[in-house]
mmCIF file of C-alpha atoms in Angstrom:
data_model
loop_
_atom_site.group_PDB
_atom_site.id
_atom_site.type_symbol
_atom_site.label_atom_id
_atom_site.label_comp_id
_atom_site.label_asym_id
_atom_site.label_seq_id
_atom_site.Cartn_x
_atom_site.Cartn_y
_atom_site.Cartn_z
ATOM 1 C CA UNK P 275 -207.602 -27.298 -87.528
ATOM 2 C CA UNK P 276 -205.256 -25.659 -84.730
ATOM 3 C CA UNK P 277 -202.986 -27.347 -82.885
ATOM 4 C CA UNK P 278 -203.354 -26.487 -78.989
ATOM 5 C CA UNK P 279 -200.119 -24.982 -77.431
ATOM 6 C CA UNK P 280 -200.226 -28.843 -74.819
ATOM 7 C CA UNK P 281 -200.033 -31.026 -78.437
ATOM 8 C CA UNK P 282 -196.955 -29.121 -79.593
ATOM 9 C CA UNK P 283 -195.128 -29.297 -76.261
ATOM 10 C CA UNK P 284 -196.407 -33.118 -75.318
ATOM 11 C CA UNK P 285 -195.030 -33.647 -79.097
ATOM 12 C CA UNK P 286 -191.777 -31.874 -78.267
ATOM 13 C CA UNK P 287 -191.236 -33.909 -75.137
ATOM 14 C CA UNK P 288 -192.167 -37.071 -76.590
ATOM 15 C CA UNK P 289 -189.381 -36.168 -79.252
ATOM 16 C CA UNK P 290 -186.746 -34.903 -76.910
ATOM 17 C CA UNK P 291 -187.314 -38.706 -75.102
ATOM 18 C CA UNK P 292 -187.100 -40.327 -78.157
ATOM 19 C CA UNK P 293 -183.465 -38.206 -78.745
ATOM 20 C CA UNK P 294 -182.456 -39.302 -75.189
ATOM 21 C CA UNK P 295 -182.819 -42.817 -76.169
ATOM 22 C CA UNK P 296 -181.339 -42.805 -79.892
ATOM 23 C CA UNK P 297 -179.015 -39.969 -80.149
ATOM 24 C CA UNK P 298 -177.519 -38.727 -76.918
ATOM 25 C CA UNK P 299 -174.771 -36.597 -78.535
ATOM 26 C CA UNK P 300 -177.904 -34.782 -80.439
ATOM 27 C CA UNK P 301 -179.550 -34.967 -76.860
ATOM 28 C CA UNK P 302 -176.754 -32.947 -75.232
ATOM 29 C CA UNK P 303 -176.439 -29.897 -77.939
ATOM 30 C CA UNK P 304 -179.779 -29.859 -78.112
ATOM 31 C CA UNK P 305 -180.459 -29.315 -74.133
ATOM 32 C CA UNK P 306 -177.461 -27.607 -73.647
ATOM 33 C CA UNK P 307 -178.491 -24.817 -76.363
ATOM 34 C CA UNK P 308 -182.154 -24.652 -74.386
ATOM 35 C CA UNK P 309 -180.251 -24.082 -71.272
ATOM 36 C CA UNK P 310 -178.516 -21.471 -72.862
ATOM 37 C CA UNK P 311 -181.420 -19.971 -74.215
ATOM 38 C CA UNK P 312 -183.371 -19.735 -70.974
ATOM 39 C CA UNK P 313 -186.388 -22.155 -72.562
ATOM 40 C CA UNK P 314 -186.774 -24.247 -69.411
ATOM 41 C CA UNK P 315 -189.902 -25.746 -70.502
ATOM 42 C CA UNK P 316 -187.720 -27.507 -73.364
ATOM 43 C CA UNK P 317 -185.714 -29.236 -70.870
ATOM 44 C CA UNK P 318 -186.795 -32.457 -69.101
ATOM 45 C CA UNK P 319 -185.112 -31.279 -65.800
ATOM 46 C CA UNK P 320 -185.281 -34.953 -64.100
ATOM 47 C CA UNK P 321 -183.353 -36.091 -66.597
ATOM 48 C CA UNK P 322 -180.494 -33.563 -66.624
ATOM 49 C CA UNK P 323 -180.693 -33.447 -63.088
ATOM 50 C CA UNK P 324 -179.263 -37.210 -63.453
ATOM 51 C CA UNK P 325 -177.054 -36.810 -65.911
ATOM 52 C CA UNK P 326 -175.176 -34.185 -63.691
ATOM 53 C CA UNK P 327 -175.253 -36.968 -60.849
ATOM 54 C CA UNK P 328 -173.834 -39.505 -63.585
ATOM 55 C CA UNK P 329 -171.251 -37.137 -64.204
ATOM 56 C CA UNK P 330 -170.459 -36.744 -60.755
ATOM 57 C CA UNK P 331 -170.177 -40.243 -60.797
ATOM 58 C CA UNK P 332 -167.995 -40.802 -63.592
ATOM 59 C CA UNK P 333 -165.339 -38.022 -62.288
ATOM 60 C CA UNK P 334 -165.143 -40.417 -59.099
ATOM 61 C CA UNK P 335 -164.816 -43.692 -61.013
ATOM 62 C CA UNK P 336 -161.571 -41.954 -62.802
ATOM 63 C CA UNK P 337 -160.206 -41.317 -59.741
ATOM 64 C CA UNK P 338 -160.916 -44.291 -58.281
ATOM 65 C CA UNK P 339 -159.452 -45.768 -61.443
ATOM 66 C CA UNK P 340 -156.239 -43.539 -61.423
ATOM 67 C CA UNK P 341 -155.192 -44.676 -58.114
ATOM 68 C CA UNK P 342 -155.830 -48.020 -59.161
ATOM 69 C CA UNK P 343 -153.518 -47.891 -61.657
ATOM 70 C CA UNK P 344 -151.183 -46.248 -59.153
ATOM 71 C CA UNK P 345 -151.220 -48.567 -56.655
ATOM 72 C CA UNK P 346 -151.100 -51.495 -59.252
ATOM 73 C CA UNK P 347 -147.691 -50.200 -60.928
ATOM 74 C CA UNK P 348 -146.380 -49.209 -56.746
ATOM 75 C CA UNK P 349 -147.297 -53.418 -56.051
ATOM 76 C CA UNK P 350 -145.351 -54.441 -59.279
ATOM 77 C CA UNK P 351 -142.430 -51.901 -58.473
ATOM 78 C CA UNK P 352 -142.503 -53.531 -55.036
ATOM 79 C CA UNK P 353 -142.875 -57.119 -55.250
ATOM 80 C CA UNK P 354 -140.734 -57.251 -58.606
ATOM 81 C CA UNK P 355 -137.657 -55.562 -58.180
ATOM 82 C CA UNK P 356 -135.736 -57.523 -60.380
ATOM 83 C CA UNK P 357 -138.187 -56.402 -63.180
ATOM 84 C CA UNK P 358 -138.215 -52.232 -62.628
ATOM 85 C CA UNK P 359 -138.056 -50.604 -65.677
ATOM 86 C CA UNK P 360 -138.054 -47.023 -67.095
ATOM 87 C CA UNK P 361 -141.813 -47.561 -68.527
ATOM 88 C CA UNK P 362 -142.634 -48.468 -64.729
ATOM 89 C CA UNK P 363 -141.458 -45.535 -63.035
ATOM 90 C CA UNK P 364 -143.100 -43.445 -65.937
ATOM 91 C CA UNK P 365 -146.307 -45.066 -65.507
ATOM 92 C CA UNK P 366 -146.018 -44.501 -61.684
ATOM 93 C CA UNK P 367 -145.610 -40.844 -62.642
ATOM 94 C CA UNK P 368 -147.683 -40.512 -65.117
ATOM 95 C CA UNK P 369 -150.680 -41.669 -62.749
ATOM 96 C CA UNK P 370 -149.379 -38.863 -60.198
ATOM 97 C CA UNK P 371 -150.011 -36.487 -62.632
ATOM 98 C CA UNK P 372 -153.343 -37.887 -63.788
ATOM 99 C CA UNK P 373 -154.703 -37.865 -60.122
ATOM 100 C CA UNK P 374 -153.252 -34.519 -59.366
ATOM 101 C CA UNK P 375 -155.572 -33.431 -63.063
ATOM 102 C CA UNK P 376 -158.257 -34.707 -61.729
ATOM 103 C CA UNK P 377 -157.862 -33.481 -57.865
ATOM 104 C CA UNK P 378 -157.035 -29.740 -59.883
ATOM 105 C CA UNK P 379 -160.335 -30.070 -61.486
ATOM 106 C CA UNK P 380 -162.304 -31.758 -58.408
ATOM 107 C CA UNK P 381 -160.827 -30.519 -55.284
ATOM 108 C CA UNK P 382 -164.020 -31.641 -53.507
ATOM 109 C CA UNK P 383 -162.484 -35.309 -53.577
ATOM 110 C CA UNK P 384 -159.367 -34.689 -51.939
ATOM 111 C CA UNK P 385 -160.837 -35.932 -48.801
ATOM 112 C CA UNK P 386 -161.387 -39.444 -50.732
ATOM 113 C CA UNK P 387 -158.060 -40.149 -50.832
ATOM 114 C CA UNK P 388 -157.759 -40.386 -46.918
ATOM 115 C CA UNK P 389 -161.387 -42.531 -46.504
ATOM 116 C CA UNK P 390 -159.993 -45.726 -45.649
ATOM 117 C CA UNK P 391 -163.417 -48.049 -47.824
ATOM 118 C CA UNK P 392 -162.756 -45.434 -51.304
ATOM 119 C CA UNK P 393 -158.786 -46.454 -51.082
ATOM 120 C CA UNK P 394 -159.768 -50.047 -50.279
ATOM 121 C CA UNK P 395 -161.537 -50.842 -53.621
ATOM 122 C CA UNK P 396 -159.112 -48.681 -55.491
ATOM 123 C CA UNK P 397 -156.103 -51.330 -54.136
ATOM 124 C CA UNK P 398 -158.701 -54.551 -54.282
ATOM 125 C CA UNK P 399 -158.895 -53.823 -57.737
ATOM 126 C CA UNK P 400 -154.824 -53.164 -58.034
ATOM 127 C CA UNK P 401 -154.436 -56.092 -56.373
ATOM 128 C CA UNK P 402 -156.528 -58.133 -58.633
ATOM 129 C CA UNK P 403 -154.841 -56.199 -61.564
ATOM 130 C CA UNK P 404 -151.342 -57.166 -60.110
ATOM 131 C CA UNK P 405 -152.100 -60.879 -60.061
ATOM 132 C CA UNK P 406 -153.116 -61.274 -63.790
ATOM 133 C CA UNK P 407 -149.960 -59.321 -64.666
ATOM 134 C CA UNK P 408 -147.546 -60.984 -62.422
ATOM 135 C CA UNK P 409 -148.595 -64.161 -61.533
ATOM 136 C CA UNK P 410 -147.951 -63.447 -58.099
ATOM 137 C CA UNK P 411 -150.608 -64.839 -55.453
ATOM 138 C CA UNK P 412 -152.700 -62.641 -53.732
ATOM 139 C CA UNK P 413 -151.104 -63.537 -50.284
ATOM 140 C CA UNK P 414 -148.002 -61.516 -51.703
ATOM 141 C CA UNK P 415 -149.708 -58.239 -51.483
ATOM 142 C CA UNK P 416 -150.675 -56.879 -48.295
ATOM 143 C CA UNK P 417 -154.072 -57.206 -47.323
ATOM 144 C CA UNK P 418 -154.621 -53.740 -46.689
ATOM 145 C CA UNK P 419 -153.236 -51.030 -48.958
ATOM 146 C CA UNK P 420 -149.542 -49.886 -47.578
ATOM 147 C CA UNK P 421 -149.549 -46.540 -49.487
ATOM 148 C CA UNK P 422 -150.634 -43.274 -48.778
ATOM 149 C CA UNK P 423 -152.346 -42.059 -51.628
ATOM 150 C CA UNK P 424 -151.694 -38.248 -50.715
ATOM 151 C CA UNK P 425 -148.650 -38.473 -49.430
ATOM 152 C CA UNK P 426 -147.439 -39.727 -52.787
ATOM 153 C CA UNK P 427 -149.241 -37.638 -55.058
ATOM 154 C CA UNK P 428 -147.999 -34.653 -52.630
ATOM 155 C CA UNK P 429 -144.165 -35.896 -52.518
ATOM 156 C CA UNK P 430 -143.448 -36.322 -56.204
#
């Protein structure tokens, strides 16, 4: 017999799923080259439609992560002077340039780095960082974050 146009495409989606779940790489060329194509109807749109939003995510976990790491090298420059080194000051500027990437490529966050709850877990997590690699107590550190993220990605 014939198969109806409905079994091909329910078989089609059914396999597309199945891709989702056991090869995503394969997943993404494949969708991507549908997109490309125009064939919409090959294209479970919910599901890109959350992958974008995961994206989006993941762009604002790196810079969340970046200033971290910023603020975490700025405590240790601080609160150990006696221990500033070269590597340090690099890492300090190497973060700068990583956060002014990723502002380049995402201008739309710029505004992040003045809301006072995104820089708070950025330097929670610093903090937290800055205690395992010091051994300093957490009632060295400021309880608020002293820096101004754009003012020191701006200055260097």
């Amino acid at each position: 017999g014939t198969v109806s146009l409905w079994t091909i495409t329910a078989r089609y989606d059914v396999c597309m799923q199945k891709l989702y779940e056991t090869d995503y790489f394969a997943w993404t060329k494949s969708t991507a080259a549908a997109l490309r194509d125009g064939r919409l109807r090959d294209i479970d749109l919910a599901e890109v439609a959350e992958e974008i939003e995961d994206l989006g995510k993941s762009e604002r976990r790196a810079l969340e992560s970046a200033l971290g790491h910023l603020f975490l090298h700025k405590l240790k420059w601080d609160y150990q002077p006696n221990l500033r080194g070269r590597s340090w000051e690099v890492s300090i500027q190497k973060q700068i340039r990583t956060l002014r990437k990723i502002l380049r490529e995402n201008p739309s966050f710029g505004p992040l780095l003045e809301q006072p709850d995104f820089i708070a877990e950025a330097y929670g997590d610093a903090v937290l960082d800055a205690m395992a690699e010091t051994g300093l107590d957490a009632s060295t550190f400021p309880p608020e974050c002293p820096y101004c993220a754009a003012e020191i990605i701006r200055e260097r």
